[in-house]
Amino acid sequence: MPLLEAPYDEQGNLLDYAPTRYRLDEEAKRVVEVPFDCDWRRNVPFATFMTLDGMVRGRSAANFRWLDGDGHRFPMFMKDMTDLLSAATITRGVVTGRWDIVKRGANYGVRYLGPVYEMRSGGTIAVDFDGVIHRYSQGWKDGTIYDPPMPGAIEGLRDLMTRFSVFIHTSRDAHDVAEWLASYGLETCIEGDTPVKFWTDRSQILVTNRKLPALAYLDDRAAPFTTWPAALAQLLPAGDADV
C-alpha cells in the first residue's frame, strides 16, 4: 500500500522516524505513547536534484543522507541506495530525478523513482546546439557550421519530438542553424518579429537565441545546480571554495 504521509521537521527535513513522547493516561491508569507534533506532509512524487551528504546512524542501522536543491535533509535506506546505484547516474555526488518517501518498519527514507522527464511528459526540452547537436570539433572557428551532427543527434531529436516540444538555443544565427537542421530532414522554424514566451509545438523545432522555459536543458557544458556549496565544489579547485 502506498505511503500516504511522511513526517518532516519545521525546517523541512524528512524525519527518519516520527518521534514520540509519553504521558500518563489518568483514566486508563497507564503510560501511553503520543507522537510529537511534526509536519505530516502528503507523500507525492517530486522532482529535484539530490546531493549525497554522507552516512548517518539511524535508529536501527546506518543510512545515507541526501540534500535536495534547497538544502533539506533526506535519509535513504541501504536497499534504496542499492536500487538507485543500478538505475541512475551519479555525477560528483549529484543525482537528478523523481523521488518519493518510503516507510520500512517504523522508519522513513527517500527513494529514487526515475528520470525527471517521466513525470512530466508533454513539457518542453531545450537543446544546446554546439557540442550536443553539431559536433563542434574545432570550436567556434570562423563561425560556420562545419561539422556533421553528433552521432544519434538527428534521431534523438526526432524521438524527443514524439513526447515533447523541442527548441534549440544557440549564439549562432538562428536562420543558419534552422536551415542546417532542415537539411537533415527536421521540421524547423525561427522566431518572428514578436518573440515567443513559451514553446509548445511538437510538430517543429524552434531555433532561438534565447533561453526559454523548459523541463530540462541538454548541454555538454552544464553543471547541475543543487546548492551553491555543491556548485562551487564542482567549479572551483579544491581549497578555493571559501575564497
GROMACS .gro file of C-alpha atoms in nm:
model
  243
    1MET     CA    1   0.000   0.000   0.000
    2PRO     CA    2   0.146   0.341  -0.094
    3LEU     CA    3   0.263   0.564   0.191
    4LEU     CA    4   0.014   0.849   0.229
    5GLU     CA    5   0.204   1.084   0.462
    6ALA     CA    6   0.558   1.137   0.588
    7PRO     CA    7   0.691   1.338   0.886
    8TYR     CA    8   0.906   1.650   0.843
    9ASP     CA    9   1.054   1.887   1.099
   10GLU     CA   10   0.987   2.260   1.099
   11GLN     CA   11   1.291   2.325   0.875
   12GLY     CA   12   1.155   2.090   0.606
   13ASN     CA   13   1.392   1.798   0.673
   14LEU     CA   14   1.247   1.448   0.643
   15LEU     CA   15   1.244   1.272   0.981
   16ASP     CA   16   1.372   0.916   0.968
   17TYR     CA   17   1.109   0.826   1.227
   18ALA     CA   18   0.814   1.000   1.390
   19PRO     CA   19   0.937   1.095   1.740
   20THR     CA   20   0.715   1.016   2.035
   21ARG     CA   21   0.671   1.124   2.393
   22TYR     CA   22   0.489   0.965   2.686
   23ARG     CA   23   0.213   1.081   2.913
   24LEU     CA   24   0.006   0.932   3.190
   25ASP     CA   25  -0.344   0.835   3.083
   26GLU     CA   26  -0.531   0.915   3.403
   27GLU     CA   27  -0.843   0.726   3.300
   28ALA     CA   28  -0.663   0.411   3.190
   29LYS     CA   29  -0.409   0.440   3.471
   30ARG     CA   30  -0.118   0.370   3.238
   31VAL     CA   31   0.155   0.544   3.041
   32VAL     CA   32   0.074   0.589   2.672
   33GLU     CA   33   0.286   0.688   2.376
   34VAL     CA   34   0.192   1.012   2.199
   35PRO     CA   35   0.351   1.133   1.873
   36PHE     CA   36   0.538   1.462   1.886
   37ASP     CA   37   0.397   1.741   1.678
   38CYS     CA   38   0.562   1.734   1.336
   39ASP     CA   39   0.468   1.838   0.986
   40TRP     CA   40   0.289   1.545   0.826
   41ARG     CA   41   0.302   1.604   0.452
   42ARG     CA   42   0.120   1.422   0.177
   43ASN     CA   43   0.358   1.181   0.007
   44VAL     CA   44   0.356   1.267  -0.364
   45PRO     CA   45   0.643   1.224  -0.614
   46PHE     CA   46   0.862   1.531  -0.650
   47ALA     CA   47   1.143   1.628  -0.887
   48THR     CA   48   1.472   1.777  -0.771
   49PHE     CA   49   1.849   1.741  -0.765
   50MET     CA   50   1.984   1.544  -0.469
   51THR     CA   51   2.341   1.573  -0.341
   52LEU     CA   52   2.493   1.291  -0.136
   53ASP     CA   53   2.593   1.425   0.207
   54GLY     CA   54   2.745   1.115   0.365
   55MET     CA   55   2.618   0.847   0.602
   56VAL     CA   56   2.447   0.886   0.939
   57ARG     CA   57   2.346   0.643   1.210
   58GLY     CA   58   1.970   0.584   1.220
   59ARG     CA   59   1.768   0.424   1.496
   60SER     CA   60   1.843   0.070   1.384
   61ALA     CA   61   2.106   0.098   1.109
   62ALA     CA   62   2.326   0.337   0.918
   63ASN     CA   63   2.166   0.518   0.627
   64PHE     CA   64   2.270   0.762   0.359
   65ARG     CA   65   2.182   1.130   0.378
   66TRP     CA   66   2.090   1.339   0.074
   67LEU     CA   67   2.032   1.714   0.041
   68ASP     CA   68   1.771   1.844  -0.201
   69GLY     CA   69   1.804   2.160  -0.409
   70ASP     CA   70   1.705   2.373  -0.109
   71GLY     CA   71   1.940   2.201   0.134
   72HIS     CA   72   1.675   1.991   0.312
   73ARG     CA   73   1.796   1.659   0.452
   74PHE     CA   74   1.656   1.323   0.338
   75PRO     CA   75   1.775   0.988   0.481
   76MET     CA   76   1.790   0.686   0.249
   77PHE     CA   77   1.784   0.317   0.338
   78MET     CA   78   2.067   0.092   0.220
   79LYS     CA   79   1.827  -0.105  -0.005
   80ASP     CA   80   1.708   0.212  -0.178
   81MET     CA   81   2.067   0.328  -0.224
   82THR     CA   82   2.147  -0.004  -0.394
   83ASP     CA   83   1.845   0.038  -0.623
   84LEU     CA   84   1.950   0.394  -0.706
   85LEU     CA   85   2.303   0.288  -0.800
   86SER     CA   86   2.166   0.038  -1.051
   87ALA     CA   87   1.914   0.281  -1.204
   88ALA     CA   88   2.066   0.631  -1.205
   89THR     CA   89   2.382   0.816  -1.298
   90ILE     CA   90   2.557   0.990  -1.008
   91THR     CA   91   2.781   1.277  -1.118
   92ARG     CA   92   3.007   1.419  -0.848
   93GLY     CA   93   2.761   1.302  -0.585
   94VAL     CA   94   2.460   1.459  -0.758
   95VAL     CA   95   2.151   1.280  -0.893
   96THR     CA   96   1.854   1.444  -1.059
   97GLY     CA   97   1.522   1.265  -1.083
   98ARG     CA   98   1.184   1.192  -0.931
   99TRP     CA   99   1.160   1.090  -0.567
  100ASP     CA  100   0.910   0.990  -0.303
  101ILE     CA  101   0.916   0.873   0.058
  102VAL     CA  102   0.903   0.510   0.167
  103LYS     CA  103   0.847   0.361   0.513
  104ARG     CA  104   1.033   0.048   0.620
  105GLY     CA  105   0.934  -0.077   0.962
  106ALA     CA  106   0.895   0.236   1.174
  107ASN     CA  107   1.148   0.440   0.974
  108TYR     CA  108   1.116   0.674   0.675
  109GLY     CA  109   1.352   0.742   0.386
  110VAL     CA  110   1.366   0.891   0.038
  111ARG     CA  111   1.351   0.667  -0.269
  112TYR     CA  112   1.458   0.729  -0.631
  113LEU     CA  113   1.174   0.671  -0.880
  114GLY     CA  114   1.332   0.751  -1.215
  115PRO     CA  115   1.433   1.030  -1.453
  116VAL     CA  116   1.257   1.362  -1.408
  117TYR     CA  117   1.119   1.372  -1.761
  118GLU     CA  118   0.898   1.069  -1.698
  119MET     CA  119   0.692   1.272  -1.453
  120ARG     CA  120   0.604   1.548  -1.697
  121SER     CA  121   0.584   1.401  -2.043
  122GLY     CA  122   0.449   1.664  -2.277
  123GLY     CA  123   0.664   1.951  -2.150
  124THR     CA  124   0.942   2.133  -2.331
  125ILE     CA  125   1.303   2.022  -2.378
  126ALA     CA  126   1.579   2.272  -2.459
  127VAL     CA  127   1.886   2.155  -2.651
  128ASP     CA  128   2.216   2.338  -2.692
  129PHE     CA  129   2.348   2.335  -3.049
  130ASP     CA  130   2.730   2.326  -3.050
  131GLY     CA  131   2.872   2.017  -2.884
  132VAL     CA  132   2.531   1.850  -2.847
  133ILE     CA  133   2.388   1.851  -3.200
  134HIS     CA  134   2.674   1.997  -3.406
  135ARG     CA  135   2.998   1.807  -3.339
  136TYR     CA  136   3.194   2.135  -3.293
  137SER     CA  137   3.533   1.961  -3.308
  138GLN     CA  138   3.731   2.280  -3.378
  139GLY     CA  139   3.549   2.527  -3.157
  140TRP     CA  140   3.392   2.842  -3.300
  141LYS     CA  141   3.647   2.861  -3.583
  142ASP     CA  142   3.514   3.118  -3.835
  143GLY     CA  143   3.152   3.097  -3.722
  144THR     CA  144   3.044   2.849  -3.988
  145ILE     CA  145   2.866   2.522  -3.915
  146TYR     CA  146   3.144   2.298  -4.043
  147ASP     CA  147   3.094   1.959  -3.877
  148PRO     CA  148   2.835   1.682  -3.921
  149PRO     CA  149   2.585   1.610  -3.643
  150MET     CA  150   2.688   1.426  -3.329
  151PRO     CA  151   2.616   1.052  -3.357
  152GLY     CA  152   2.248   0.994  -3.283
  153ALA     CA  153   2.162   1.365  -3.267
  154ILE     CA  154   1.909   1.380  -3.552
  155GLU     CA  155   1.742   1.056  -3.445
  156GLY     CA  156   1.743   1.174  -3.085
  157LEU     CA  157   1.568   1.500  -3.173
  158ARG     CA  158   1.301   1.307  -3.362
  159ASP     CA  159   1.250   1.079  -3.063
  160LEU     CA  160   1.216   1.377  -2.828
  161MET     CA  161   0.954   1.535  -3.055
  162THR     CA  162   0.726   1.233  -3.010
  163ARG     CA  163   0.679   1.328  -2.644
  164PHE     CA  164   0.798   1.686  -2.600
  165SER     CA  165   0.812   2.026  -2.760
  166VAL     CA  166   1.176   2.094  -2.850
  167PHE     CA  167   1.367   2.415  -2.902
  168ILE     CA  168   1.735   2.470  -2.976
  169HIS     CA  169   1.912   2.767  -2.824
  170THR     CA  170   2.233   2.894  -2.981
  171SER     CA  171   2.451   3.203  -3.012
  172ARG     CA  172   2.477   3.138  -3.387
  173ASP     CA  173   2.247   3.290  -3.647
  174ALA     CA  174   1.917   3.111  -3.584
  175HIS     CA  175   1.829   3.104  -3.955
  176ASP     CA  176   2.158   2.928  -4.041
  177VAL     CA  177   2.105   2.667  -3.770
  178ALA     CA  178   1.743   2.607  -3.877
  179GLU     CA  179   1.849   2.556  -4.239
  180TRP     CA  180   2.128   2.318  -4.136
  181LEU     CA  181   1.882   2.108  -3.932
  182ALA     CA  182   1.630   2.114  -4.217
  183SER     CA  183   1.896   1.971  -4.448
  184TYR     CA  184   1.881   1.657  -4.231
  185GLY     CA  185   1.504   1.631  -4.269
  186LEU     CA  186   1.387   1.805  -3.949
  187GLU     CA  187   1.096   2.049  -3.946
  188THR     CA  188   1.231   2.377  -3.806
  189CYS     CA  189   1.129   2.738  -3.757
  190ILE     CA  190   1.269   3.060  -3.611
  191GLU     CA  191   1.105   3.339  -3.413
  192GLY     CA  192   0.924   3.618  -3.593
  193ASP     CA  193   0.905   3.985  -3.500
  194THR     CA  194   0.729   3.902  -3.172
  195PRO     CA  195   0.940   3.670  -2.951
  196VAL     CA  196   0.752   3.375  -2.803
  197LYS     CA  197   0.726   3.333  -2.426
  198PHE     CA  198   0.695   2.953  -2.435
  199TRP     CA  199   0.741   2.679  -2.694
  200THR     CA  200   0.467   2.414  -2.703
  201ASP     CA  201   0.464   2.297  -3.067
  202ARG     CA  202   0.570   1.934  -3.114
  203SER     CA  203   0.546   1.945  -3.493
  204GLN     CA  204   0.861   2.152  -3.547
  205ILE     CA  205   1.179   2.256  -3.368
  206LEU     CA  206   1.221   2.621  -3.277
  207VAL     CA  207   1.571   2.766  -3.316
  208THR     CA  208   1.626   3.072  -3.098
  209ASN     CA  209   1.899   3.288  -2.945
  210ARG     CA  210   1.705   3.298  -2.618
  211LYS     CA  211   1.677   3.055  -2.329
  212LEU     CA  212   1.306   2.982  -2.290
  213PRO     CA  213   1.141   2.792  -2.001
  214ALA     CA  214   1.192   2.417  -2.027
  215LEU     CA  215   1.160   2.097  -1.830
  216ALA     CA  216   1.523   2.006  -1.898
  217TYR     CA  217   1.824   2.159  -2.074
  218LEU     CA  218   2.063   1.933  -2.267
  219ASP     CA  219   2.406   2.096  -2.266
  220ASP     CA  220   2.752   1.943  -2.291
  221ARG     CA  221   2.896   2.203  -2.054
  222ALA     CA  222   2.622   2.208  -1.791
  223ALA     CA  223   2.697   2.184  -1.420
  224PRO     CA  224   2.376   2.065  -1.246
  225PHE     CA  225   2.277   2.311  -0.973
  226THR     CA  226   2.155   2.194  -0.632
  227THR     CA  227   2.303   2.437  -0.381
  228TRP     CA  228   2.578   2.698  -0.404
  229PRO     CA  229   2.824   2.495  -0.193
  230ALA     CA  230   2.774   2.195  -0.425
  231ALA     CA  231   2.814   2.415  -0.733
  232LEU     CA  232   3.136   2.571  -0.604
  233ALA     CA  233   3.273   2.228  -0.518
  234GLN     CA  234   3.230   2.135  -0.886
  235LEU     CA  235   3.361   2.457  -1.038
  236LEU     CA  236   3.639   2.576  -0.807
  237PRO     CA  237   3.968   2.394  -0.746
  238ALA     CA  238   3.996   2.210  -0.416
  239GLY     CA  239   4.060   2.453  -0.133
  240ASP     CA  240   3.929   2.756  -0.322
  241ALA     CA  241   3.557   2.719  -0.242
  242ASP     CA  242   3.581   2.955   0.057
  243VAL     CA  243   3.779   3.224  -0.124
   0.00000   0.00000   0.00000
